[in-house]
PDB file of C-alpha atoms and ligand atoms in Angstrom:
ATOM      1  CA  UNK A  49     243.637 173.208 -24.457  1.00  0.00           C
ATOM      2  CA  UNK A  50     245.060 170.882 -27.095  1.00  0.00           C
ATOM      3  CA  UNK A  51     246.323 167.859 -25.113  1.00  0.00           C
ATOM      4  CA  UNK A  52     249.287 167.215 -27.414  1.00  0.00           C
ATOM      5  CA  UNK A  53     250.797 170.631 -26.788  1.00  0.00           C
ATOM      6  CA  UNK A  54     253.183 171.122 -23.913  1.00  0.00           C
ATOM      7  CA  UNK A  55     253.403 174.780 -22.852  1.00  0.00           C
ATOM      8  CA  UNK A  56     256.921 176.202 -23.195  1.00  0.00           C
ATOM      9  CA  UNK A  57     258.061 178.242 -20.248  1.00  0.00           C
ATOM     10  CA  UNK A  58     260.813 179.971 -22.248  1.00  0.00           C
ATOM     11  CA  UNK A  59     258.135 181.566 -24.460  1.00  0.00           C
ATOM     12  CA  UNK A  60     255.933 182.636 -21.536  1.00  0.00           C
ATOM     13  CA  UNK A  61     253.188 180.227 -22.568  1.00  0.00           C
ATOM     14  CA  UNK A  62     250.167 180.302 -20.264  1.00  0.00           C
ATOM     15  CA  UNK A  63     247.071 179.636 -22.299  1.00  0.00           C
ATOM     16  CA  UNK A  64     243.790 181.308 -21.373  1.00  0.00           C
ATOM     17  CA  UNK A  65     240.885 178.936 -21.067  1.00  0.00           C
ATOM     18  CA  UNK A  66     238.312 181.060 -19.248  1.00  0.00           C
ATOM     19  CA  UNK A  67     235.630 182.241 -21.695  1.00  0.00           C
ATOM     20  CA  UNK A  68     234.388 184.906 -19.299  1.00  0.00           C
ATOM     21  CA  UNK A  69     237.836 186.540 -19.259  1.00  0.00           C
ATOM     22  CA  UNK A  70     238.013 186.358 -23.069  1.00  0.00           C
ATOM     23  CA  UNK A  71     234.579 187.999 -23.352  1.00  0.00           C
ATOM     24  CA  UNK A  72     235.646 190.728 -20.930  1.00  0.00           C
ATOM     25  CA  UNK A  73     238.752 191.456 -23.019  1.00  0.00           C
ATOM     26  CA  UNK A  74     236.565 191.807 -26.113  1.00  0.00           C
ATOM     27  CA  UNK A  75     234.114 194.040 -24.259  1.00  0.00           C
ATOM     28  CA  UNK A  76     236.756 196.492 -23.010  1.00  0.00           C
ATOM     29  CA  UNK A  77     238.438 196.531 -26.459  1.00  0.00           C
ATOM     30  CA  UNK A  78     235.294 197.917 -28.157  1.00  0.00           C
ATOM     31  CA  UNK A  79     236.085 196.375 -31.540  1.00  0.00           C
ATOM     32  CA  UNK A  80     234.224 196.655 -34.805  1.00  0.00           C
ATOM     33  CA  UNK A  81     234.734 195.605 -38.404  1.00  0.00           C
ATOM     34  CA  UNK A  82     236.610 198.862 -39.158  1.00  0.00           C
ATOM     35  CA  UNK A  83     239.348 197.798 -36.762  1.00  0.00           C
ATOM     36  CA  UNK A  84     242.607 196.064 -37.587  1.00  0.00           C
ATOM     37  CA  UNK A  85     244.009 194.168 -34.610  1.00  0.00           C
ATOM     38  CA  UNK A  86     247.668 193.364 -34.071  1.00  0.00           C
ATOM     39  CA  UNK A  87     248.042 190.451 -31.654  1.00  0.00           C
ATOM     40  CA  UNK A  88     251.305 189.216 -30.177  1.00  0.00           C
ATOM     41  CA  UNK A  89     251.379 185.555 -29.168  1.00  0.00           C
ATOM     42  CA  UNK A  90     248.113 184.038 -30.443  1.00  0.00           C
ATOM     43  CA  UNK A  91     249.229 180.697 -28.957  1.00  0.00           C
ATOM     44  CA  UNK A  92     246.459 178.187 -29.640  1.00  0.00           C
ATOM     45  CA  UNK A  93     244.059 180.937 -30.689  1.00  0.00           C
ATOM     46  CA  UNK A  94     241.813 181.278 -27.623  1.00  0.00           C
ATOM     47  CA  UNK A  95     241.769 185.075 -27.901  1.00  0.00           C
ATOM     48  CA  UNK A  96     242.433 185.228 -31.657  1.00  0.00           C
ATOM     49  CA  UNK A  97     239.165 183.528 -32.502  1.00  0.00           C
ATOM     50  CA  UNK A  98     237.206 186.190 -30.603  1.00  0.00           C
ATOM     51  CA  UNK A  99     239.289 188.889 -32.299  1.00  0.00           C
ATOM     52  CA  UNK A 100     238.516 187.416 -35.747  1.00  0.00           C
ATOM     53  CA  UNK A 101     234.826 187.379 -34.892  1.00  0.00           C
ATOM     54  CA  UNK A 102     234.613 191.008 -33.787  1.00  0.00           C
ATOM     55  CA  UNK A 103     237.389 192.874 -35.677  1.00  0.00           C
ATOM     56  CA  UNK A 104     237.842 193.524 -39.398  1.00  0.00           C
ATOM     57  CA  UNK A 105     241.188 191.781 -39.663  1.00  0.00           C
ATOM     58  CA  UNK A 106     243.751 190.279 -37.278  1.00  0.00           C
ATOM     59  CA  UNK A 107     247.515 190.172 -37.842  1.00  0.00           C
ATOM     60  CA  UNK A 108     249.164 187.908 -35.295  1.00  0.00           C
ATOM     61  CA  UNK A 109     252.810 187.260 -34.510  1.00  0.00           C
ATOM     62  CA  UNK A 110     253.702 183.916 -32.959  1.00  0.00           C
ATOM     63  CA  UNK A 111     257.296 182.906 -32.253  1.00  0.00           C
ATOM     64  CA  UNK A 112     256.630 179.194 -31.646  1.00  0.00           C
ATOM     65  CA  UNK A 113     256.573 177.178 -34.854  1.00  0.00           C
ATOM     66  CA  UNK A 114     254.906 174.212 -33.079  1.00  0.00           C
ATOM     67  CA  UNK A 115     251.761 176.266 -32.436  1.00  0.00           C
ATOM     68  CA  UNK A 116     251.122 177.386 -36.013  1.00  0.00           C
ATOM     69  CA  UNK A 117     249.227 174.300 -37.219  1.00  0.00           C
ATOM     70  CA  UNK A 118     247.006 173.939 -34.135  1.00  0.00           C
ATOM     71  CA  UNK A 119     246.354 177.682 -34.364  1.00  0.00           C
ATOM     72  CA  UNK A 120     245.203 177.329 -37.986  1.00  0.00           C
ATOM     73  CA  UNK A 121     242.832 174.554 -36.879  1.00  0.00           C
ATOM     74  CA  UNK A 122     241.317 176.801 -34.186  1.00  0.00           C
ATOM     75  CA  UNK A 123     240.827 179.581 -36.738  1.00  0.00           C
ATOM     76  CA  UNK A 124     239.534 177.363 -39.557  1.00  0.00           C
ATOM     77  CA  UNK A 125     236.123 179.032 -39.697  1.00  0.00           C
ATOM     78  CA  UNK A 126     237.678 182.485 -40.313  1.00  0.00           C
ATOM     79  CA  UNK A 127     239.523 184.024 -43.245  1.00  0.00           C
ATOM     80  CA  UNK A 128     240.195 187.521 -41.889  1.00  0.00           C
ATOM     81  CA  UNK A 129     243.561 186.853 -40.277  1.00  0.00           C
ATOM     82  CA  UNK A 130     247.230 186.464 -41.033  1.00  0.00           C
ATOM     83  CA  UNK A 131     249.682 184.482 -38.922  1.00  0.00           C
ATOM     84  CA  UNK A 132     253.301 185.570 -38.963  1.00  0.00           C
ATOM     85  CA  UNK A 133     255.652 183.012 -37.448  1.00  0.00           C
ATOM     86  CA  UNK A 134     258.263 185.458 -36.136  1.00  0.00           C
ATOM     87  CA  UNK A 135     259.610 187.039 -32.983  1.00  0.00           C
ATOM     88  CA  UNK A 136     257.667 190.298 -32.594  1.00  0.00           C
ATOM     89  CA  UNK A 137     260.830 192.050 -31.450  1.00  0.00           C
ATOM     90  CA  UNK A 138     262.378 191.508 -34.918  1.00  0.00           C
ATOM     91  CA  UNK A 139     259.455 192.873 -36.896  1.00  0.00           C
ATOM     92  CA  UNK A 140     259.436 196.176 -38.732  1.00  0.00           C
ATOM     93  CA  UNK A 141     255.866 197.024 -37.780  1.00  0.00           C
ATOM     94  CA  UNK A 142     255.683 200.265 -39.699  1.00  0.00           C
ATOM     95  CA  UNK A 143     256.322 198.687 -43.094  1.00  0.00           C
ATOM     96  CA  UNK A 144     254.240 195.556 -42.371  1.00  0.00           C
ATOM     97  CA  UNK A 145     251.151 197.398 -41.254  1.00  0.00           C
ATOM     98  CA  UNK A 146     251.261 199.842 -44.191  1.00  0.00           C
ATOM     99  CA  UNK A 147     249.424 197.227 -46.289  1.00  0.00           C
ATOM    100  CA  UNK A 148     246.322 197.582 -44.149  1.00  0.00           C
ATOM    101  CA  UNK A 149     245.666 201.255 -44.710  1.00  0.00           C
ATOM    102  CA  UNK A 150     241.975 200.710 -45.402  1.00  0.00           C
ATOM    103  CA  UNK A 151     241.358 200.259 -41.659  1.00  0.00           C
ATOM    104  CA  UNK A 152     240.354 203.351 -39.711  1.00  0.00           C
ATOM    105  CA  UNK A 153     241.501 202.027 -36.377  1.00  0.00           C
ATOM    106  CA  UNK A 154     244.471 199.894 -35.425  1.00  0.00           C
ATOM    107  CA  UNK A 155     244.493 198.293 -31.971  1.00  0.00           C
ATOM    108  CA  UNK A 156     247.072 196.132 -30.226  1.00  0.00           C
ATOM    109  CA  UNK A 157     245.427 193.349 -28.230  1.00  0.00           C
ATOM    110  CA  UNK A 158     247.437 190.642 -26.533  1.00  0.00           C
ATOM    111  CA  UNK A 159     247.683 188.221 -23.705  1.00  0.00           C
ATOM    112  CA  UNK A 160     251.350 189.163 -23.457  1.00  0.00           C
ATOM    113  CA  UNK A 161     254.300 186.840 -22.993  1.00  0.00           C
ATOM    114  CA  UNK A 162     255.210 188.266 -19.557  1.00  0.00           C
ATOM    115  CA  UNK A 163     258.977 187.905 -19.926  1.00  0.00           C
ATOM    116  CA  UNK A 164     259.032 190.631 -22.603  1.00  0.00           C
ATOM    117  CA  UNK A 165     256.143 192.890 -21.537  1.00  0.00           C
ATOM    118  CA  UNK A 166     258.164 196.131 -21.400  1.00  0.00           C
ATOM    119  CA  UNK A 167     260.165 195.569 -24.642  1.00  0.00           C
ATOM    120  CA  UNK A 168     256.942 194.859 -26.556  1.00  0.00           C
ATOM    121  CA  UNK A 169     255.113 197.929 -25.234  1.00  0.00           C
ATOM    122  CA  UNK A 170     258.175 200.132 -25.776  1.00  0.00           C
ATOM    123  CA  UNK A 171     258.515 198.853 -29.345  1.00  0.00           C
ATOM    124  CA  UNK A 172     254.913 199.598 -30.222  1.00  0.00           C
ATOM    125  CA  UNK A 173     255.030 203.028 -28.561  1.00  0.00           C
ATOM    126  CA  UNK A 174     258.167 203.946 -30.508  1.00  0.00           C
ATOM    127  CA  UNK A 175     257.569 202.268 -33.846  1.00  0.00           C
ATOM    128  CA  UNK A 176     253.834 202.114 -34.291  1.00  0.00           C
ATOM    129  CA  UNK A 177     252.243 205.493 -33.517  1.00  0.00           C
ATOM    130  CA  UNK A 178     249.264 204.420 -35.657  1.00  0.00           C
ATOM    131  CA  UNK A 179     248.204 202.010 -32.877  1.00  0.00           C
ATOM    132  CA  UNK A 180     245.696 204.046 -30.879  1.00  0.00           C
ATOM    133  CA  UNK A 181     244.516 201.493 -28.322  1.00  0.00           C
ATOM    134  CA  UNK A 182     246.336 198.748 -26.406  1.00  0.00           C
ATOM    135  CA  UNK A 183     244.477 196.076 -24.461  1.00  0.00           C
ATOM    136  CA  UNK A 184     246.986 193.846 -22.709  1.00  0.00           C
ATOM    137  CA  UNK A 185     246.918 191.014 -20.223  1.00  0.00           C
ATOM    138  CA  UNK A 186     249.974 191.344 -18.018  1.00  0.00           C
ATOM    139  CA  UNK A 187     251.355 190.547 -14.607  1.00  0.00           C
ATOM    140  CA  UNK A 188     249.379 192.518 -11.984  1.00  0.00           C
ATOM    141  CA  UNK A 189     252.536 194.040 -10.552  1.00  0.00           C
ATOM    142  CA  UNK A 190     253.528 195.401 -13.974  1.00  0.00           C
ATOM    143  CA  UNK A 191     250.002 196.719 -14.528  1.00  0.00           C
ATOM    144  CA  UNK A 192     250.327 198.674 -11.274  1.00  0.00           C
ATOM    145  CA  UNK A 193     253.669 200.067 -12.416  1.00  0.00           C
ATOM    146  CA  UNK A 194     252.301 201.186 -15.782  1.00  0.00           C
ATOM    147  CA  UNK A 195     249.356 202.986 -14.236  1.00  0.00           C
ATOM    148  CA  UNK A 196     251.122 204.308 -11.083  1.00  0.00           C
ATOM    149  CA  UNK A 197     251.286 207.885  -9.836  1.00  0.00           C
ATOM    150  CA  UNK A 198     254.406 209.831  -8.731  1.00  0.00           C
ATOM    151  CA  UNK A 199     255.826 208.735  -5.368  1.00  0.00           C
ATOM    152  CA  UNK A 200     254.325 205.247  -5.605  1.00  0.00           C
ATOM    153  CA  UNK A 201     256.822 202.410  -5.713  1.00  0.00           C
ATOM    154  CA  UNK A 202     255.249 201.312  -8.976  1.00  0.00           C
ATOM    155  CA  UNK A 203     256.130 204.481 -10.860  1.00  0.00           C
ATOM    156  CA  UNK A 204     258.884 204.195 -13.494  1.00  0.00           C
ATOM    157  CA  UNK A 205     260.189 205.451 -16.852  1.00  0.00           C
ATOM    158  CA  UNK A 206     257.595 203.528 -18.835  1.00  0.00           C
ATOM    159  CA  UNK A 207     254.789 204.930 -16.630  1.00  0.00           C
ATOM    160  CA  UNK A 208     255.835 208.441 -17.602  1.00  0.00           C
ATOM    161  CA  UNK A 209     256.159 207.533 -21.286  1.00  0.00           C
ATOM    162  CA  UNK A 210     252.608 206.198 -21.188  1.00  0.00           C
ATOM    163  CA  UNK A 211     251.340 209.284 -19.368  1.00  0.00           C
ATOM    164  CA  UNK A 212     253.016 211.462 -21.984  1.00  0.00           C
ATOM    165  CA  UNK A 213     251.226 209.695 -24.841  1.00  0.00           C
ATOM    166  CA  UNK A 214     247.875 208.677 -23.414  1.00  0.00           C
ATOM    167  CA  UNK A 215     245.769 207.245 -20.662  1.00  0.00           C
ATOM    168  CA  UNK A 216     246.446 203.811 -19.103  1.00  0.00           C
ATOM    169  CA  UNK A 217     244.161 202.038 -16.636  1.00  0.00           C
ATOM    170  CA  UNK A 218     243.672 198.616 -15.155  1.00  0.00           C
ATOM    171  CA  UNK A 219     240.297 197.338 -16.400  1.00  0.00           C
ATOM    172  CA  UNK A 220     240.048 194.126 -14.348  1.00  0.00           C
ATOM    173  CA  UNK A 221     242.056 191.489 -12.511  1.00  0.00           C
ATOM    174  CA  UNK A 222     242.427 187.912 -13.708  1.00  0.00           C
ATOM    175  CA  UNK A 223     242.751 184.874 -11.495  1.00  0.00           C
ATOM    176  CA  UNK A 224     245.772 182.669 -12.169  1.00  0.00           C
ATOM    177  CA  UNK A 225     243.421 179.667 -12.457  1.00  0.00           C
ATOM    178  CA  UNK A 226     242.113 181.136 -15.739  1.00  0.00           C
ATOM    179  CA  UNK A 227     245.294 179.888 -17.456  1.00  0.00           C
ATOM    180  CA  UNK A 228     246.801 176.503 -18.337  1.00  0.00           C
ATOM    181  CA  UNK A 229     249.333 176.090 -16.860  1.00  0.00           C
ATOM    182  CA  UNK A 230     248.518 178.560 -14.062  1.00  0.00           C
ATOM    183  CA  UNK A 231     251.300 181.166 -13.806  1.00  0.00           C
ATOM    184  CA  UNK A 232     252.705 181.839 -10.341  1.00  0.00           C
ATOM    185  CA  UNK A 233     251.742 185.534 -10.469  1.00  0.00           C
ATOM    186  CA  UNK A 234     248.437 187.397 -10.545  1.00  0.00           C
ATOM    187  CA  UNK A 235     247.346 189.076 -13.759  1.00  0.00           C
ATOM    188  CA  UNK A 236     245.301 192.039 -14.906  1.00  0.00           C
ATOM    189  CA  UNK A 237     244.104 193.599 -18.138  1.00  0.00           C
ATOM    190  CA  UNK A 238     245.332 197.115 -18.881  1.00  0.00           C
ATOM    191  CA  UNK A 239     243.826 199.372 -21.509  1.00  0.00           C
ATOM    192  CA  UNK A 240     245.904 202.236 -22.864  1.00  0.00           C
ATOM    193  CA  UNK A 241     244.396 204.854 -25.188  1.00  0.00           C
ATOM    194  CA  UNK A 242     246.621 207.279 -27.048  1.00  0.00           C
ATOM    195  CA  UNK A 243     245.558 210.929 -26.755  1.00  0.00           C
ATOM    196  CA  UNK A 244     244.048 212.141 -30.007  1.00  0.00           C
ATOM    197  CA  UNK A 245     245.714 215.530 -29.460  1.00  0.00           C
ATOM    198  CA  UNK A 246     249.152 216.612 -28.319  1.00  0.00           C
ATOM    199  CA  UNK A 247     248.793 217.046 -24.577  1.00  0.00           C
ATOM    200  CA  UNK A 248     252.363 218.131 -23.834  1.00  0.00           C
ATOM    201  CA  UNK A 249     254.725 220.320 -25.852  1.00  0.00           C
ATOM    202  CA  UNK A 250     258.345 219.909 -24.762  1.00  0.00           C
ATOM    203  CA  UNK A 251     260.917 221.886 -26.736  1.00  0.00           C
ATOM    204  CA  UNK A 252     262.700 218.672 -27.727  1.00  0.00           C
ATOM    205  CA  UNK A 253     260.863 215.354 -27.406  1.00  0.00           C
ATOM    206  CA  UNK A 254     263.950 213.160 -27.924  1.00  0.00           C
ATOM    207  CA  UNK A 255     265.790 215.038 -25.198  1.00  0.00           C
ATOM    208  CA  UNK A 256     262.821 214.576 -22.854  1.00  0.00           C
ATOM    209  CA  UNK A 257     262.766 210.805 -23.447  1.00  0.00           C
ATOM    210  CA  UNK A 258     266.540 210.577 -22.945  1.00  0.00           C
ATOM    211  CA  UNK A 259     266.216 212.489 -19.667  1.00  0.00           C
ATOM    212  CA  UNK A 260     263.410 210.216 -18.415  1.00  0.00           C
ATOM    213  CA  UNK A 261     265.341 207.038 -19.252  1.00  0.00           C
ATOM    214  CA  UNK A 262     268.527 208.304 -17.606  1.00  0.00           C
ATOM    215  CA  UNK A 263     266.646 209.450 -14.479  1.00  0.00           C
ATOM    216  CA  UNK A 264     265.414 205.919 -13.715  1.00  0.00           C
ATOM    217  CA  UNK A 265     268.611 203.971 -14.457  1.00  0.00           C
ATOM    218  CA  UNK A 266     268.798 202.974 -10.785  1.00  0.00           C
ATOM    219  CA  UNK A 267     265.656 203.504  -8.745  1.00  0.00           C
ATOM    220  CA  UNK A 268     267.391 203.780  -5.383  1.00  0.00           C
ATOM    221  CA  UNK A 269     269.754 206.507  -6.532  1.00  0.00           C
ATOM    222  CA  UNK A 270     268.994 210.223  -6.458  1.00  0.00           C
ATOM    223  CA  UNK A 271     268.282 212.078  -9.668  1.00  0.00           C
ATOM    224  CA  UNK A 272     271.672 213.795  -9.442  1.00  0.00           C
ATOM    225  CA  UNK A 273     273.475 210.449  -9.258  1.00  0.00           C
ATOM    226  CA  UNK A 274     271.554 208.911 -12.136  1.00  0.00           C
ATOM    227  CA  UNK A 275     271.872 211.951 -14.378  1.00  0.00           C
ATOM    228  CA  UNK A 276     275.563 212.465 -13.717  1.00  0.00           C
ATOM    229  CA  UNK A 277     276.216 209.477 -16.015  1.00  0.00           C
ATOM    230  CA  UNK A 278     274.886 211.624 -18.862  1.00  0.00           C
ATOM    231  CA  UNK A 279     275.301 215.289 -17.830  1.00  0.00           C
ATOM    232  CA  UNK A 280     277.866 217.303 -15.904  1.00  0.00           C
ATOM    233  CA  UNK A 281     277.191 217.154 -12.143  1.00  0.00           C
ATOM    234  CA  UNK A 282     277.516 220.923 -11.544  1.00  0.00           C
ATOM    235  CA  UNK A 283     275.099 221.545 -14.362  1.00  0.00           C
ATOM    236  CA  UNK A 284     272.543 219.124 -12.835  1.00  0.00           C
ATOM    237  CA  UNK A 285     272.853 220.731  -9.403  1.00  0.00           C
ATOM    238  CA  UNK A 286     272.316 224.172 -10.923  1.00  0.00           C
ATOM    239  CA  UNK A 287     269.370 222.907 -12.966  1.00  0.00           C
ATOM    240  CA  UNK A 288     267.665 221.481  -9.868  1.00  0.00           C
ATOM    241  CA  UNK A 289     268.320 224.614  -7.820  1.00  0.00           C
ATOM    242  CA  UNK A 290     267.135 226.953 -10.602  1.00  0.00           C
ATOM    243  CA  UNK A 291     263.917 224.957 -10.866  1.00  0.00           C
ATOM    244  CA  UNK A 292     263.378 224.794  -7.077  1.00  0.00           C
ATOM    245  CA  UNK A 293     263.936 221.045  -6.674  1.00  0.00           C
ATOM    246  CA  UNK A 294     265.669 219.543  -3.663  1.00  0.00           C
ATOM    247  CA  UNK A 295     269.144 218.190  -4.558  1.00  0.00           C
ATOM    248  CA  UNK A 296     268.183 214.816  -3.043  1.00  0.00           C
ATOM    249  CA  UNK A 297     265.088 214.417  -5.192  1.00  0.00           C
ATOM    250  CA  UNK A 298     264.478 210.998  -6.799  1.00  0.00           C
ATOM    251  CA  UNK A 299     263.006 210.418 -10.256  1.00  0.00           C
ATOM    252  CA  UNK A 300     259.928 208.703  -8.832  1.00  0.00           C
ATOM    253  CA  UNK A 301     258.921 211.979  -7.120  1.00  0.00           C
ATOM    254  CA  UNK A 302     258.709 213.880 -10.408  1.00  0.00           C
ATOM    255  CA  UNK A 303     255.614 214.258 -12.552  1.00  0.00           C
ATOM    256  CA  UNK A 304     255.618 214.378 -16.330  1.00  0.00           C
ATOM    257  CA  UNK A 305     255.341 218.197 -16.097  1.00  0.00           C
ATOM    258  CA  UNK A 306     258.460 218.264 -13.895  1.00  0.00           C
ATOM    259  CA  UNK A 307     260.410 216.234 -16.448  1.00  0.00           C
ATOM    260  CA  UNK A 308     259.302 218.578 -19.243  1.00  0.00           C
ATOM    261  CA  UNK A 309     260.414 221.576 -17.190  1.00  0.00           C
ATOM    262  CA  UNK A 310     263.869 219.996 -16.705  1.00  0.00           C
ATOM    263  CA  UNK A 311     264.185 218.891 -20.350  1.00  0.00           C
ATOM    264  CA  UNK A 312     263.285 222.409 -21.531  1.00  0.00           C
ATOM    265  CA  UNK A 313     265.875 223.819 -19.130  1.00  0.00           C
ATOM    266  CA  UNK A 314     268.548 221.515 -20.584  1.00  0.00           C
ATOM    267  CA  UNK A 315     267.495 222.477 -24.109  1.00  0.00           C
ATOM    268  CA  UNK A 316     267.811 226.184 -23.310  1.00  0.00           C
ATOM    269  CA  UNK A 317     271.053 225.955 -21.335  1.00  0.00           C
ATOM    270  CA  UNK A 318     273.206 223.386 -23.135  1.00  0.00           C
TER     271      UNK A 318
HETATM  272  N1  SAM B 493     247.077 184.246 -26.752  1.00  0.00           N
HETATM  273  C1  SAM B 493     247.206 182.942 -26.162  1.00  0.00           C
HETATM  274  C2  SAM B 493     246.194 182.785 -25.058  1.00  0.00           C
HETATM  275  O1  SAM B 493     245.630 183.810 -24.651  1.00  0.00           O
HETATM  276  O2  SAM B 493     245.948 181.667 -24.630  1.00  0.00           O
HETATM  277  C3  SAM B 493     248.628 182.672 -25.650  1.00  0.00           C
HETATM  278  C4  SAM B 493     249.202 183.696 -24.682  1.00  0.00           C
HETATM  279  S1  SAM B 493     250.739 183.218 -23.955  1.00  0.00           S
HETATM  280  C5  SAM B 493     250.653 184.129 -22.437  1.00  0.00           C
HETATM  281  C6  SAM B 493     251.987 184.156 -24.831  1.00  0.00           C
HETATM  282  C7  SAM B 493     252.193 183.763 -26.287  1.00  0.00           C
HETATM  283  O3  SAM B 493     253.228 184.591 -26.831  1.00  0.00           O
HETATM  284  C8  SAM B 493     252.652 182.328 -26.501  1.00  0.00           C
HETATM  285  O4  SAM B 493     251.908 181.740 -27.532  1.00  0.00           O
HETATM  286  C9  SAM B 493     254.137 182.469 -26.919  1.00  0.00           C
HETATM  287  O5  SAM B 493     254.599 181.418 -27.743  1.00  0.00           O
HETATM  288  C10 SAM B 493     254.094 183.806 -27.641  1.00  0.00           C
HETATM  289  N2  SAM B 493     255.400 184.500 -27.693  1.00  0.00           N
HETATM  290  C11 SAM B 493     256.384 184.496 -26.780  1.00  0.00           C
HETATM  291  N3  SAM B 493     257.424 185.258 -27.148  1.00  0.00           N
HETATM  292  C12 SAM B 493     257.075 185.799 -28.349  1.00  0.00           C
HETATM  293  C13 SAM B 493     257.740 186.681 -29.248  1.00  0.00           C
HETATM  294  N4  SAM B 493     258.941 187.174 -28.971  1.00  0.00           N
HETATM  295  N5  SAM B 493     257.119 187.010 -30.416  1.00  0.00           N
HETATM  296  C14 SAM B 493     255.877 186.498 -30.692  1.00  0.00           C
HETATM  297  N6  SAM B 493     255.209 185.663 -29.875  1.00  0.00           N
HETATM  298  C15 SAM B 493     255.783 185.313 -28.710  1.00  0.00           C
END
């Protein structure tokens, strides 16, 4: 790591220095020169330089102005990248990525800033349907949540959104000593591949997403309690009874198919 750079906690800066981990990320990403990579948080370029070597082009978004010059130094032997010195959460990805329509595949690969893991993933899921693969370093606990099954404590709204759109799995764990400074949590790399067909067919997709979000507002509450902030309580009780669910059921007990069944019921009965 560049000795003059002090990592900024507020930007989630933990720089990867372990070449084996970087090689493993590249291996599980299965890149080629037909691939455009979007990277959030290139930092000092540890991962970016591998991405430039193996992908066709890399577009990276870095919030920290102080890292841009050192990053350019790291990448000096490459010319297939663009650095955008912005907060990823303020970017209109759809219009920015339009320029790169010659690439057959668009992947999102990032050693994520952990403090905004869910907002970044949610943004890309909602705004960038052209991204077909995500390879992301994240906190182990969050990786478990994203890949969890119903009834596990790690299952949440974003887990179901991912299950609806594709297949997420933890590829490998990463020791905290692989970073400078070492974070005080364990990490893992998750790969998420979008289905290349429509697996589920709810009657109204927006309604389904609204239902899922509302169901998990407070994990400890029952589904009835969470949903009664959005729908009439008698209606929810009738919906659960008509669909043979217990009135005390919690969102974490429901599968994606269960949520579709309930969303279709609301669509047909509202
Ligand atoms: N990719 C580098 C590596 O692997 O060593 C750095 C990863 S570090 C965990 C996260 C990076 O995300 C930092 O460089 C940080 O400045 C950047 N970052 C944090 N918040 C950001 C945001 N909102 N938009 C873009 N980049 C951000």
